[in-house]
mmCIF file of C-alpha atoms and ligand atoms in Angstrom:
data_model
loop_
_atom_site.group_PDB
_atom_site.id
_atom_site.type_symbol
_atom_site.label_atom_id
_atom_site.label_comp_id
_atom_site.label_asym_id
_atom_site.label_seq_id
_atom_site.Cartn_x
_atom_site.Cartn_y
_atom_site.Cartn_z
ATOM 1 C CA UNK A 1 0.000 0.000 0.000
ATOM 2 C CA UNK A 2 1.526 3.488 -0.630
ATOM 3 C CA UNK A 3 0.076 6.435 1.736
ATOM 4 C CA UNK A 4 0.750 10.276 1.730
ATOM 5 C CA UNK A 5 1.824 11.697 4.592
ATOM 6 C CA UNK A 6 0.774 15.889 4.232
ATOM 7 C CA UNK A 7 2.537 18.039 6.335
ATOM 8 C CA UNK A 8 5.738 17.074 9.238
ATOM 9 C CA UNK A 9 5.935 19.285 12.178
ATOM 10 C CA UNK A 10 5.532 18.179 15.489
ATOM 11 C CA UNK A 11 2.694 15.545 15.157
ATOM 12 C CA UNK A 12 3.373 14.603 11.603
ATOM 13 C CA UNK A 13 6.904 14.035 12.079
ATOM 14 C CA UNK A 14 5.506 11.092 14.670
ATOM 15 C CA UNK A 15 3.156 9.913 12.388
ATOM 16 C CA UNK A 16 6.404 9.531 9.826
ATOM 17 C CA UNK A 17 8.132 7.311 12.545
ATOM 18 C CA UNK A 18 5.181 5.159 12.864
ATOM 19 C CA UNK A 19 4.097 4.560 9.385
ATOM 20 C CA UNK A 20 7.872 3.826 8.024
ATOM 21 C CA UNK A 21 7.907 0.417 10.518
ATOM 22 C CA UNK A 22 3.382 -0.409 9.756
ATOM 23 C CA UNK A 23 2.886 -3.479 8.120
ATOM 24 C CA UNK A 24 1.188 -3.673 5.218
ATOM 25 C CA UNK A 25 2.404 -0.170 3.899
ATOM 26 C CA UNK A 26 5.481 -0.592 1.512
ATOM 27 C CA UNK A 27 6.282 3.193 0.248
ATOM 28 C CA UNK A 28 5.509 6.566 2.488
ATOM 29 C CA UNK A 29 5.219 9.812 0.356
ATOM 30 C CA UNK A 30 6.286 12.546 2.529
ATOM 31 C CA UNK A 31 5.492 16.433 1.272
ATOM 32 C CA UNK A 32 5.323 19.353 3.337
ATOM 33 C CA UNK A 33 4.879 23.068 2.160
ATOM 34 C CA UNK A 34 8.803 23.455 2.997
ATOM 35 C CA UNK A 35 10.056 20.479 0.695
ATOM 36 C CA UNK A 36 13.324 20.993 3.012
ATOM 37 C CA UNK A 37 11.184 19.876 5.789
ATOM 38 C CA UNK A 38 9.581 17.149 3.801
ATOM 39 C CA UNK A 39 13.626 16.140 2.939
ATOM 40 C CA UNK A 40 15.083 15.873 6.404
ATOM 41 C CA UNK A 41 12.016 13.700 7.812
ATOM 42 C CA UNK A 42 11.939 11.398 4.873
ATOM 43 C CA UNK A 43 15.150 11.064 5.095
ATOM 44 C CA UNK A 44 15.119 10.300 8.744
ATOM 45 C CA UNK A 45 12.996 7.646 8.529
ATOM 46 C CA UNK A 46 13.254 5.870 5.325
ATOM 47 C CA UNK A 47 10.608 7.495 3.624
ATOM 48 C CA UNK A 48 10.285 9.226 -0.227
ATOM 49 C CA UNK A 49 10.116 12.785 -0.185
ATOM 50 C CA UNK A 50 7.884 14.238 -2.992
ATOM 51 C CA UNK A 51 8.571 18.145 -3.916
ATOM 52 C CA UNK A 52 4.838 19.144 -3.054
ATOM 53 C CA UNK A 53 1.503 18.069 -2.348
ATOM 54 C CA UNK A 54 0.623 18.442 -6.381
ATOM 55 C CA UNK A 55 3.430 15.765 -6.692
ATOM 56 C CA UNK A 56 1.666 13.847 -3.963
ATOM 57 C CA UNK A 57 -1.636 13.556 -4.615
ATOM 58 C CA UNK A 58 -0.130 13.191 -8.960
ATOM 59 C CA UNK A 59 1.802 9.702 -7.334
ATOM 60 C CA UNK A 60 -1.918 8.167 -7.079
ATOM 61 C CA UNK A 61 -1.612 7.123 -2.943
ATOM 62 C CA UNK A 62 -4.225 4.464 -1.556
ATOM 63 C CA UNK A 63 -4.409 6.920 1.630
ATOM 64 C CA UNK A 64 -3.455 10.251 2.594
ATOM 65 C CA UNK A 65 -2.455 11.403 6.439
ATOM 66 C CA UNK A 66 -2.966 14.706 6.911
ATOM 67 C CA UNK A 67 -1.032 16.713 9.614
ATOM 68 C CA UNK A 68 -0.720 20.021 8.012
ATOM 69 C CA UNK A 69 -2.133 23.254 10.532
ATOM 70 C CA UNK A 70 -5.590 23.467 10.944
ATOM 71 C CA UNK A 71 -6.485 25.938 8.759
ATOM 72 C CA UNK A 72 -5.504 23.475 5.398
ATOM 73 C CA UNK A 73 -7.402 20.709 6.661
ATOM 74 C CA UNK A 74 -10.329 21.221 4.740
ATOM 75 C CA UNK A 75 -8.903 22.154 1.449
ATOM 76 C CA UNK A 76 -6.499 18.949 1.936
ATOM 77 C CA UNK A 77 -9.256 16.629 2.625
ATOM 78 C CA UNK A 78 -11.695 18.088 0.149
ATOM 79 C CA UNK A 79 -8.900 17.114 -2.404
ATOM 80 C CA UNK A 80 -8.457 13.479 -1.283
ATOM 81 C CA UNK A 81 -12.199 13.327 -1.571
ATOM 82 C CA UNK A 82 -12.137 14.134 -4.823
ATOM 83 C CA UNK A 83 -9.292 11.871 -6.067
ATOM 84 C CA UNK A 84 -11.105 8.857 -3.689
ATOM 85 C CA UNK A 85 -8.311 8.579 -1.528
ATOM 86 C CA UNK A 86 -9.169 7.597 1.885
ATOM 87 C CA UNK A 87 -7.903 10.213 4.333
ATOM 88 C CA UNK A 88 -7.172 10.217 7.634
ATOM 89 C CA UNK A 89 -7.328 14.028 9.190
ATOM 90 C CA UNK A 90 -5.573 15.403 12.155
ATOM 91 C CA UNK A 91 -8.605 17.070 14.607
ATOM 92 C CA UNK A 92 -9.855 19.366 13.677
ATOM 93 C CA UNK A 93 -11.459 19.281 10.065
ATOM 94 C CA UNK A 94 -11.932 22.806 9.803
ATOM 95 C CA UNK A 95 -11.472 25.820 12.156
ATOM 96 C CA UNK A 96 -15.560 26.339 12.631
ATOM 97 C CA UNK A 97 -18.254 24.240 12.939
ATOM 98 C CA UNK A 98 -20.152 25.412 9.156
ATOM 99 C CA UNK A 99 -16.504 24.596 7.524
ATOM 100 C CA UNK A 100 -16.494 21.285 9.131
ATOM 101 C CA UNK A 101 -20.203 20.619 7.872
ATOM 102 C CA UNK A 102 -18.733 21.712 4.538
ATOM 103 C CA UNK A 103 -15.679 18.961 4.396
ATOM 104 C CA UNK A 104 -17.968 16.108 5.326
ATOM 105 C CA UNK A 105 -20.735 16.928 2.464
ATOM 106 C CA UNK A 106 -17.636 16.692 0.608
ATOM 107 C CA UNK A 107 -16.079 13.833 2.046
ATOM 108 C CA UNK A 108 -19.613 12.214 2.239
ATOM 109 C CA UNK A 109 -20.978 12.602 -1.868
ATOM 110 C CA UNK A 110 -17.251 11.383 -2.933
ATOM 111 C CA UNK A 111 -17.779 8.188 -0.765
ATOM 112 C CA UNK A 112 -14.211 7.932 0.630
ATOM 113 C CA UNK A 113 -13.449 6.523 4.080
ATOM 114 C CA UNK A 114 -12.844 9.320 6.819
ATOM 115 C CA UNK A 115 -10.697 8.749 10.060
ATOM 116 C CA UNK A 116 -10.260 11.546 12.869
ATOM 117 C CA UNK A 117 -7.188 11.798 14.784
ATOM 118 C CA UNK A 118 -8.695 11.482 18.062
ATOM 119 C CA UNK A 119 -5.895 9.264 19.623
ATOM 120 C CA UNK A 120 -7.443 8.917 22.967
ATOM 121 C CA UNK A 121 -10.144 6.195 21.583
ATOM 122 C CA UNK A 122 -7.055 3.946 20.750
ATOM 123 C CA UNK A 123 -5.396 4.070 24.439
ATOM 124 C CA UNK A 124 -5.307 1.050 26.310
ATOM 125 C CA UNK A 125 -6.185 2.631 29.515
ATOM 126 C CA UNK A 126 -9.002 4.362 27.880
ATOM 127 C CA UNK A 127 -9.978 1.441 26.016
ATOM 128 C CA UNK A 128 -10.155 -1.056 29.209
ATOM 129 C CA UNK A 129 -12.525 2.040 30.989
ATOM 130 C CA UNK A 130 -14.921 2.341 28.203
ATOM 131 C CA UNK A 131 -15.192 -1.908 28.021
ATOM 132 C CA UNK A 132 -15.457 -2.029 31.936
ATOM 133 C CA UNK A 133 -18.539 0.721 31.627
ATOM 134 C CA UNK A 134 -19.918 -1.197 28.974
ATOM 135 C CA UNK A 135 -19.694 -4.776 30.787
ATOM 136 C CA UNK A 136 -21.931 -3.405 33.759
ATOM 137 C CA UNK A 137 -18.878 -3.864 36.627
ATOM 138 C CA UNK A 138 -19.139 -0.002 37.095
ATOM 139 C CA UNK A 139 -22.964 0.036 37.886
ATOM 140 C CA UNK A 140 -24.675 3.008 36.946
ATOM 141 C CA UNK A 141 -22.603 5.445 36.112
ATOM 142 C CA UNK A 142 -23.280 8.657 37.981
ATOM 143 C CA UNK A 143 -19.853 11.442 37.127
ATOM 144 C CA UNK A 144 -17.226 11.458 34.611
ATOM 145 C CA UNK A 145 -13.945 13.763 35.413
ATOM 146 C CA UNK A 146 -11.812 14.428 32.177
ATOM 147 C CA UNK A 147 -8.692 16.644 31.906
ATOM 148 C CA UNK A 148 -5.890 17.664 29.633
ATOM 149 C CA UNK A 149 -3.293 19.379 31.939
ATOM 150 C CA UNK A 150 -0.727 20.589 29.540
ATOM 151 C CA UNK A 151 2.464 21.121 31.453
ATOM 152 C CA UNK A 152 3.453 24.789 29.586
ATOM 153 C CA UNK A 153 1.957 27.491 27.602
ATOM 154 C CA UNK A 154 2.136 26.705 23.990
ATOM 155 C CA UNK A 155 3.865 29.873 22.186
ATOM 156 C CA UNK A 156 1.449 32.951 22.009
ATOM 157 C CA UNK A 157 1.563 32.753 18.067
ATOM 158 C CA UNK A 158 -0.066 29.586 18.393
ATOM 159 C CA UNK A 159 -3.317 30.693 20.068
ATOM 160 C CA UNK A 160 -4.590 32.810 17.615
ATOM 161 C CA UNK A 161 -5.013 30.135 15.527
ATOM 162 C CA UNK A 162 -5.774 27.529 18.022
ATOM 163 C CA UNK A 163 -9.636 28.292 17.980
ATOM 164 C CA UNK A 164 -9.484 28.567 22.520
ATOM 165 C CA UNK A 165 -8.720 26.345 24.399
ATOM 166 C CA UNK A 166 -11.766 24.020 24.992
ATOM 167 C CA UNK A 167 -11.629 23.955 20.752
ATOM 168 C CA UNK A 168 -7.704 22.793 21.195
ATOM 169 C CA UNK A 169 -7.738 20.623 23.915
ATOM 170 C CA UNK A 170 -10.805 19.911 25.047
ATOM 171 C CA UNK A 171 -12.322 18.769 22.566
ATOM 172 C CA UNK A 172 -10.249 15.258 22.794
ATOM 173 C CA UNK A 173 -12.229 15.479 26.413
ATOM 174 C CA UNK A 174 -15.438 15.728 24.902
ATOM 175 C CA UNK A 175 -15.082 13.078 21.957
ATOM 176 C CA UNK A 176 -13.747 10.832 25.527
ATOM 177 C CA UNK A 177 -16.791 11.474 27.069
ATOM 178 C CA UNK A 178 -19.084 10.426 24.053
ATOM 179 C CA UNK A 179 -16.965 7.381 22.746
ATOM 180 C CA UNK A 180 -16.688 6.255 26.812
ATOM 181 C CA UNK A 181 -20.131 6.418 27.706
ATOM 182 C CA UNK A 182 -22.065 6.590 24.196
ATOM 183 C CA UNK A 183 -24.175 9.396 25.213
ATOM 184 C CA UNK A 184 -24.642 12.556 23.909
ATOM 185 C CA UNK A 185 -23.884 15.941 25.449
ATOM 186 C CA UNK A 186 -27.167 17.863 25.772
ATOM 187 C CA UNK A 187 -25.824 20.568 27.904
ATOM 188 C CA UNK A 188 -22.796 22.862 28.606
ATOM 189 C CA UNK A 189 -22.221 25.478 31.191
ATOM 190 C CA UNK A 190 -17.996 26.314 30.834
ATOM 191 C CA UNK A 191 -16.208 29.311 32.429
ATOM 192 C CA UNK A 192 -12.294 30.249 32.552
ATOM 193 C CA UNK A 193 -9.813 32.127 34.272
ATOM 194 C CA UNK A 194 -6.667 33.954 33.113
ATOM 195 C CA UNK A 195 -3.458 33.716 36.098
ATOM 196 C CA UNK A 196 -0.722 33.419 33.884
ATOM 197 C CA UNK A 197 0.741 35.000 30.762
ATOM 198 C CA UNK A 198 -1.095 38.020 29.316
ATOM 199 C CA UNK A 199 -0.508 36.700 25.668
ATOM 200 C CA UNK A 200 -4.031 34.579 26.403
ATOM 201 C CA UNK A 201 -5.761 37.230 27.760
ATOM 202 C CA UNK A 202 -4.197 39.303 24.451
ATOM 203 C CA UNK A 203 -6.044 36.355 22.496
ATOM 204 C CA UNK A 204 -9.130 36.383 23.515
ATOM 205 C CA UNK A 205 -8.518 33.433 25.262
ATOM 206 C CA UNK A 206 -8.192 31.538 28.674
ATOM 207 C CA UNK A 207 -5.507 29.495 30.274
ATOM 208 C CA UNK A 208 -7.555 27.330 32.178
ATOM 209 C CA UNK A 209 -10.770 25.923 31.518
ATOM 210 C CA UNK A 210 -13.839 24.253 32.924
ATOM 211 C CA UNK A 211 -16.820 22.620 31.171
ATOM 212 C CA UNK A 212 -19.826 20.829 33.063
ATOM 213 C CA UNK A 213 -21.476 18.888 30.619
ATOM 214 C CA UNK A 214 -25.023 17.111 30.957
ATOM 215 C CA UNK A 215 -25.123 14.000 28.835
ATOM 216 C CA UNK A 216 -28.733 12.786 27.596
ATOM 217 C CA UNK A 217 -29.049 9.953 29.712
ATOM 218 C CA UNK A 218 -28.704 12.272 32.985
ATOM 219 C CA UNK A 219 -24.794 11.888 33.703
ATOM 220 C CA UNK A 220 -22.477 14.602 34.464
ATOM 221 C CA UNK A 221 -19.545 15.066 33.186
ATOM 222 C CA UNK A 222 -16.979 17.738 34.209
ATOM 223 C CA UNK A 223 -13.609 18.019 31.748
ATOM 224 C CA UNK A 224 -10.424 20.708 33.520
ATOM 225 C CA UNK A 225 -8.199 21.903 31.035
ATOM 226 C CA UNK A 226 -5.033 24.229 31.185
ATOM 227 C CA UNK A 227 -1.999 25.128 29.669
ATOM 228 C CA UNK A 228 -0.003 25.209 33.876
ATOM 229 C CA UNK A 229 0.299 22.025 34.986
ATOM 230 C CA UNK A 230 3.585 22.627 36.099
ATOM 231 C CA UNK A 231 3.783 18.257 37.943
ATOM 232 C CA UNK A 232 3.464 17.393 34.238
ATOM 233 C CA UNK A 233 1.210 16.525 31.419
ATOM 234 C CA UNK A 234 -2.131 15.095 32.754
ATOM 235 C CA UNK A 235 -4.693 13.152 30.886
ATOM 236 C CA UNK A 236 -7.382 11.516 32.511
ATOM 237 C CA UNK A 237 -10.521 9.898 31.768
ATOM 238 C CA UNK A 238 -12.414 8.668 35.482
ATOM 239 C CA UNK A 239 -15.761 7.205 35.241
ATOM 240 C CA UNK A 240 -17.311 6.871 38.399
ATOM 241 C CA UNK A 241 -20.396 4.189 38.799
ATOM 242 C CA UNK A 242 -22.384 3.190 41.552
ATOM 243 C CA UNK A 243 -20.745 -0.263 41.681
ATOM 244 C CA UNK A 244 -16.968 0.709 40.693
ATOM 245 C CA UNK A 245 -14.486 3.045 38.970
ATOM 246 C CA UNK A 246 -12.373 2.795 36.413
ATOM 247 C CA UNK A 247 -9.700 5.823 35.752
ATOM 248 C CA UNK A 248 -7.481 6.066 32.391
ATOM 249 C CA UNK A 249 -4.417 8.087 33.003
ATOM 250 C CA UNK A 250 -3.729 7.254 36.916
ATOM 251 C CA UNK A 251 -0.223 4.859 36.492
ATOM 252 C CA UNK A 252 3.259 5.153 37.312
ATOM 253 C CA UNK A 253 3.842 8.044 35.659
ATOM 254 C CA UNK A 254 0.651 10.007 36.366
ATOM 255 C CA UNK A 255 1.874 13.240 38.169
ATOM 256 C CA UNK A 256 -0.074 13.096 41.119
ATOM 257 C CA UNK A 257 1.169 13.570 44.603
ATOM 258 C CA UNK A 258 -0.727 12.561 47.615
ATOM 259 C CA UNK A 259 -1.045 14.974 50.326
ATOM 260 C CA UNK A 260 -1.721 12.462 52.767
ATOM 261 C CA UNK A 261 1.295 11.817 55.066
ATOM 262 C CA UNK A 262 3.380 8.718 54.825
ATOM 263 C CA UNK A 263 0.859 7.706 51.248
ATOM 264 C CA UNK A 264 3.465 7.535 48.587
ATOM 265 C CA UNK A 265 1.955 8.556 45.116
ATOM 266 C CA UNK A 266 2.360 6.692 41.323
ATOM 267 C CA UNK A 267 6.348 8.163 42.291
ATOM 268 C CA UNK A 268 7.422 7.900 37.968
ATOM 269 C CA UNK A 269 8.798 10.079 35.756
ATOM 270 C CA UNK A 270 6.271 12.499 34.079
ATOM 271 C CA UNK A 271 4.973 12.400 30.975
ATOM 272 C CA UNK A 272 6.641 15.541 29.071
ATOM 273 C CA UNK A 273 3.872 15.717 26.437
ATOM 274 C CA UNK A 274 1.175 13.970 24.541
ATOM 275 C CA UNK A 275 3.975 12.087 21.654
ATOM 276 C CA UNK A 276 5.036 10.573 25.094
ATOM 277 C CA UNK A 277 1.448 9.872 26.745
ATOM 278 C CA UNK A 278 -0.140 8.402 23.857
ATOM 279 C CA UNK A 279 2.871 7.425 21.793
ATOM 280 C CA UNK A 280 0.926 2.886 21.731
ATOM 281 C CA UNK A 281 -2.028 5.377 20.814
ATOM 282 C CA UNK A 282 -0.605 7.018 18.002
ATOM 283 C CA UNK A 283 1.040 4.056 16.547
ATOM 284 C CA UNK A 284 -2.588 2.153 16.949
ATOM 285 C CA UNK A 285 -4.848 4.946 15.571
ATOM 286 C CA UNK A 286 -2.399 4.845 11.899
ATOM 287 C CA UNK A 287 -2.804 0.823 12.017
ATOM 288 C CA UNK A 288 -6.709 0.523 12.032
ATOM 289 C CA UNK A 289 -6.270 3.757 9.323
ATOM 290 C CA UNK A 290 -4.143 0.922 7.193
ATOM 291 C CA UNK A 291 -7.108 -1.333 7.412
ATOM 292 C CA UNK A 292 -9.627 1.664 6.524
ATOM 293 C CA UNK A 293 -7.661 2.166 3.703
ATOM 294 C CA UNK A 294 -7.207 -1.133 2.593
ATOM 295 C CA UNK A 295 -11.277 -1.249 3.219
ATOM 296 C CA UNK A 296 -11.045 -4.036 5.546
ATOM 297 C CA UNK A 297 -12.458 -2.335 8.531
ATOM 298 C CA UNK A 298 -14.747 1.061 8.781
ATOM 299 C CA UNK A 299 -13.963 3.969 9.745
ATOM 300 C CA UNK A 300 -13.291 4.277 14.149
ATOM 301 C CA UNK A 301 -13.695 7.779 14.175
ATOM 302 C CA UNK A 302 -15.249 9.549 11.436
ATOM 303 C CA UNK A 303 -16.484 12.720 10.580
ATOM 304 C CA UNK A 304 -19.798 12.858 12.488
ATOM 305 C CA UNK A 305 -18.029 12.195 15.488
ATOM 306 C CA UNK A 306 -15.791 15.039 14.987
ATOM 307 C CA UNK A 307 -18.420 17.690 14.290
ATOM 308 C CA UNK A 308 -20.050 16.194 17.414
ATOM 309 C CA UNK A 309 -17.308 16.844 19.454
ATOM 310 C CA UNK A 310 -16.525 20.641 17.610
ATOM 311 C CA UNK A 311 -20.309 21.246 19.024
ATOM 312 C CA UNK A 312 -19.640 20.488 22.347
ATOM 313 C CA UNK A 313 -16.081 22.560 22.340
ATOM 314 C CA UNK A 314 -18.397 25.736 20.851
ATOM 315 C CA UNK A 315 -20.749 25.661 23.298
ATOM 316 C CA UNK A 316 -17.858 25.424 25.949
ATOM 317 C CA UNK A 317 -16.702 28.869 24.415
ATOM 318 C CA UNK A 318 -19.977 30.646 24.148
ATOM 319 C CA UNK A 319 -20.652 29.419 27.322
ATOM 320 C CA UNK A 320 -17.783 30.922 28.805
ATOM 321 C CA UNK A 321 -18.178 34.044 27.038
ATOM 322 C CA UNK A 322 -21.531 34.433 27.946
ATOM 323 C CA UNK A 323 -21.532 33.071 30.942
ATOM 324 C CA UNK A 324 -24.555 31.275 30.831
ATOM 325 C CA UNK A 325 -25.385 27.295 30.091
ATOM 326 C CA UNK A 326 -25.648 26.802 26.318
ATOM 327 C CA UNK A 327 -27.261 23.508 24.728
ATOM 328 C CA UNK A 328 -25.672 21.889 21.909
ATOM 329 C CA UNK A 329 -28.816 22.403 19.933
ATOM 330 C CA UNK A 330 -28.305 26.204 19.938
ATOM 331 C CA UNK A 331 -24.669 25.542 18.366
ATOM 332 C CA UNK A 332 -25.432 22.864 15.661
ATOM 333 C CA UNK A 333 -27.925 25.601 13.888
HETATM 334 N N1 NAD B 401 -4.027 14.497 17.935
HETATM 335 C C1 NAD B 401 -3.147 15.160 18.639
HETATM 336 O O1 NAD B 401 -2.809 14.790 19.750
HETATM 337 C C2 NAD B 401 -2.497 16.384 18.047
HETATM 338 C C3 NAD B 401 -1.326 16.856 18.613
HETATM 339 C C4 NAD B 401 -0.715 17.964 18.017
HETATM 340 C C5 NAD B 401 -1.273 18.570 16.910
HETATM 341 N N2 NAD B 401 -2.456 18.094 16.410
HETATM 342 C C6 NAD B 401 -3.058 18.730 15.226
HETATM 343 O O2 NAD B 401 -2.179 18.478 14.133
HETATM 344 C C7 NAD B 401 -2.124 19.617 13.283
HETATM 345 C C8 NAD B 401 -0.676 20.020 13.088
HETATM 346 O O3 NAD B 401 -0.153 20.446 14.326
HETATM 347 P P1 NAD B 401 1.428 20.556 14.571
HETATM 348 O O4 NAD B 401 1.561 20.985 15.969
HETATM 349 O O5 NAD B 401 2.115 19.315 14.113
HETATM 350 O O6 NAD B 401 1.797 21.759 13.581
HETATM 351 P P2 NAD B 401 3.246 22.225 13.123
HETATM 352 O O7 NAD B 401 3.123 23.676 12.855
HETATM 353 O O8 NAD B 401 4.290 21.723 14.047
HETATM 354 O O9 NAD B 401 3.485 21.473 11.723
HETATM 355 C C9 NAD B 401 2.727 21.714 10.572
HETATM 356 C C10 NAD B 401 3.555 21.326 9.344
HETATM 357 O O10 NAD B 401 2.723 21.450 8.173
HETATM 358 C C11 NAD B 401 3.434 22.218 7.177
HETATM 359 N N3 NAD B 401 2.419 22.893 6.361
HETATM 360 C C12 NAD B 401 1.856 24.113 6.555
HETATM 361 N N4 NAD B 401 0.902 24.329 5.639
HETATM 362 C C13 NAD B 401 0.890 23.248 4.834
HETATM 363 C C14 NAD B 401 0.135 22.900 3.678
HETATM 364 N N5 NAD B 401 -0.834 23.692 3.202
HETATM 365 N N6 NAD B 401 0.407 21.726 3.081
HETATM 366 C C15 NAD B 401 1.375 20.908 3.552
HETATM 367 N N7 NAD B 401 2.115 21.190 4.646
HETATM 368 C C16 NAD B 401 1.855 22.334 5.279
HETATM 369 C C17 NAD B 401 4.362 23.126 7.946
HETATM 370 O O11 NAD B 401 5.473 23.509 7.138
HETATM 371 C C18 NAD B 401 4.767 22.224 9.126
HETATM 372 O O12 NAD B 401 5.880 21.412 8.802
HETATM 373 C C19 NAD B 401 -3.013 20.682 13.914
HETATM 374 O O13 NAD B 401 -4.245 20.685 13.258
HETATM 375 C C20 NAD B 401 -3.182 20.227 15.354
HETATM 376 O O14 NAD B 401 -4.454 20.585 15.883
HETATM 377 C C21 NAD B 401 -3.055 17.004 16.935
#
C-alpha cells in the first residue's frame, strides 16, 4: 500500500516514525509546504520525499495522512475526496463548525473513508474504561472527570489560531466522554480564568478551563483543562459508577502527589507531552487507518463524530463568554 503523509511538524513528524515500521504499507510519500522539511524527515525515517503536495496527490496514494495546521485541513481533505483517496485528518477538520459541515458533504458525496485523529479512543487505559462501563462492573454510572493538563503554555503565536482552548484541547475530552459512555452531550455550562501569561488574555482566550457537561441519559460530566500544569502533562478519563471506577491516566507516571502523610503517590517520571502519553495510541490509531484504507475495517472515528465533538467545544466557548449554560442544539444551527 503506498500512503501520503501531508505536512511534518511536530505531530506529523511522529506519524512519519510510525508509518515507516506499519505493516502492510510498503512506500511513504512525505510532502510538506517546505520540501526541506519534507527532505530531512523522509530522510530520517526511510521514507520518499515528494517536492509538493501536487506531486503527492499526482503519485496516485491508496491513503493520505494529513497533519498540516488546521487551517488546510479542509482544502487537503476536500482534495483526497475528490481523487477517492481515503484520508485520515488530524482534529480538527476545519477551524468552525459550518466549515467542518462543509468537508464532510464533501467527504460524504465522494464516498471515501474518513478517520479523525482522536488518539485517545485507541489508548489502552481508555480502552479497558470504556469496556469495563460497557460490561456493567461499574454500575450506573453517575460522574465522569476528564482533563488535559498541559504542562506549559504553547507559544502565544499559536493561540490565535488555536480556535481557545476548549476547541484545542478539550475537545479530545469531549469526543472521551461520548466514545466512553455513548451518550450525547445535551448541555454545557464552561467558564475560565486567566493567572498566567497576558498573551491569552491578548487572544481572547483563557488558560484554564472548565466545562460541566449534561449527557442525555442524565450523567455529568466535568472536563479541567489548562496550559499550567507545572507536575506534568495530565490526561485523565475517570468514570465513576455506583458499583466501581475505572480511571485512564492514573499509572506510574501520572503526576499526582498525595497529600496524605506517609501515602506515597504513582512516584514515575512524568509524561513531558502527549507524543510521550499516547505514543501505543498514536502508533494504533495509523494501524486501524491501514485497514480503513485497505477497506477491511470502517472507519473508528469519522467525521460525524468530529463535528459532534466541535459542538460540544463551541458551546464550551460561548458558554464561557456568555456566561450562561448553552445547549448543543443552539450551536449545531
Ligand atoms: N491528535 C493530537 O494529539 C495532536 C497533537 C498535536 C497537533 N495536532 C493537530 O495536528 C495539526 C498540526 O499540528 P502541529 O503541531 O504538528 O503543527 P506544526 O506547525 O508543528 O506542523 C505543521 C507542518 O505542516 C506544514 N504545512 C503548513 N501548511 C501546509 C500545507 N498547506 N500543506 C502541507 N504542509 C503544510 C508546515 O510547514 C509544518 O511542517 C493541527 O491541526 C493540530 O491541531 C493534533
Amino acid at each position: 500500500m503506498k500512503v501520503g503523509l501531508v505536512g511534518v511538524g511536530r505531530i506529523g513528524a511522529l506519524h512519519a516514525g510510525t508509518l515507516c515500521d506499519l505493516p502492510g504499507i510498503d512506500t511513504v510519500l512525505v510532502a510538506d509546504a517546505d520540501p526541506g522539511r519534507a527532505k530531512v524527515c523522509a530522510d530520517r525515517f526511510g521514507l520518499t520525499p515528494v517536492g509538493s503536495v501536487d506531486d503527492l496527490f499526482a503519485a496516485r496514494p491508496d491513503g493520505v495522512v494529513i497533519a498540516a495546521p488546521t487551517a488546510a485541513h479542509a482544502e487537503l481533505v476536500g482534495r483526497a475526496a475528490r481523487a477517492g483517496v481515503a484520508v485520515f485528518c488530524e482534529k480538527p477538520l476545519a477551524p468552525d463548525a459550518a466549515g467542518t459541515r462543509a468537508v464532510l458533504a464533501e467527504v460524504e458525496a465522494a464516498g471515501v473513508p474518513l478517520q479523525v485523529g482522536f488518539q485517545r479512543r485507541f489508548d489502552p487505559g481508555y480502552q479497558a474504561a470504556k469496556e469495563r462501563l460497557r460490561s456493567g462492573e461499574l454500575g450506573r454510572l453517575h460522574s465522569v472527570w476528564a482533563c488535559t493538563l498541559d504542562p506549559a503554555p504553547p507559544p502565544a503565536a499559536y493561540l490565535p489560531t488555536s480556535g481557545g482552548i476548549f476547541r484545542d484541547c478539550g475537545v479530545h475530552d469531549f469526543d472521551a466522554v461520548r466514545w466512553a459512555t455513548g451518550a450525547e452531550v445535551v448541555e454545557v455550562h464552561a467558564t475560565g480564568a486567566n493567572r498566567g501569561a497576558g498573551f491569552f488574555a491578548a487572544a481572547d482566550d483563557v488558560d484554564t478551563g472548565h466545562a460541566l457537561l449534561t449527557l442525555d441519559d442524565g450523567t455529568l460530566a466535568s472536563v479541567a483543562v489548562s496550559r499550567y500544569n507545572g507536575a506534568g502533562y495530565d490526561v485523565r478519563l475517570e468514570l465513576h459508577g455506583s458499583l466501581g471506577t475505572a480511571v485512564a491516566g492514573l499509572d506510574a507516571r501520572a503526576p499526582l502527589a498525595s497529600a496524605e502523610p506517609g501515602t506515597p503517590g504513582p512516584g514515575g517520571a512524568a509524561y513531558a507531552n502527549f507524543a510521550e502519553r499516547f505514543a501505543a495510541a498514536y502508533v494504533a490509531e495509523l494501524a486501524a487507518f491501514a485497514d480503513v484504507a485497505a477497506g477491511r475495517i470502517s472507519s473508528p472515528c469519522g467525521g460525524e463524530d468530529a463535528l459532534e465533538a466541535f459542538y460540544v467545544a463551541d458551546a464550551a466557548e460561548l458558554s464561557r463568554r456568555e456566561n450562561r449554560p448553552v445547549r448543543i442544539e443552539e450551536v449545531r444551527r
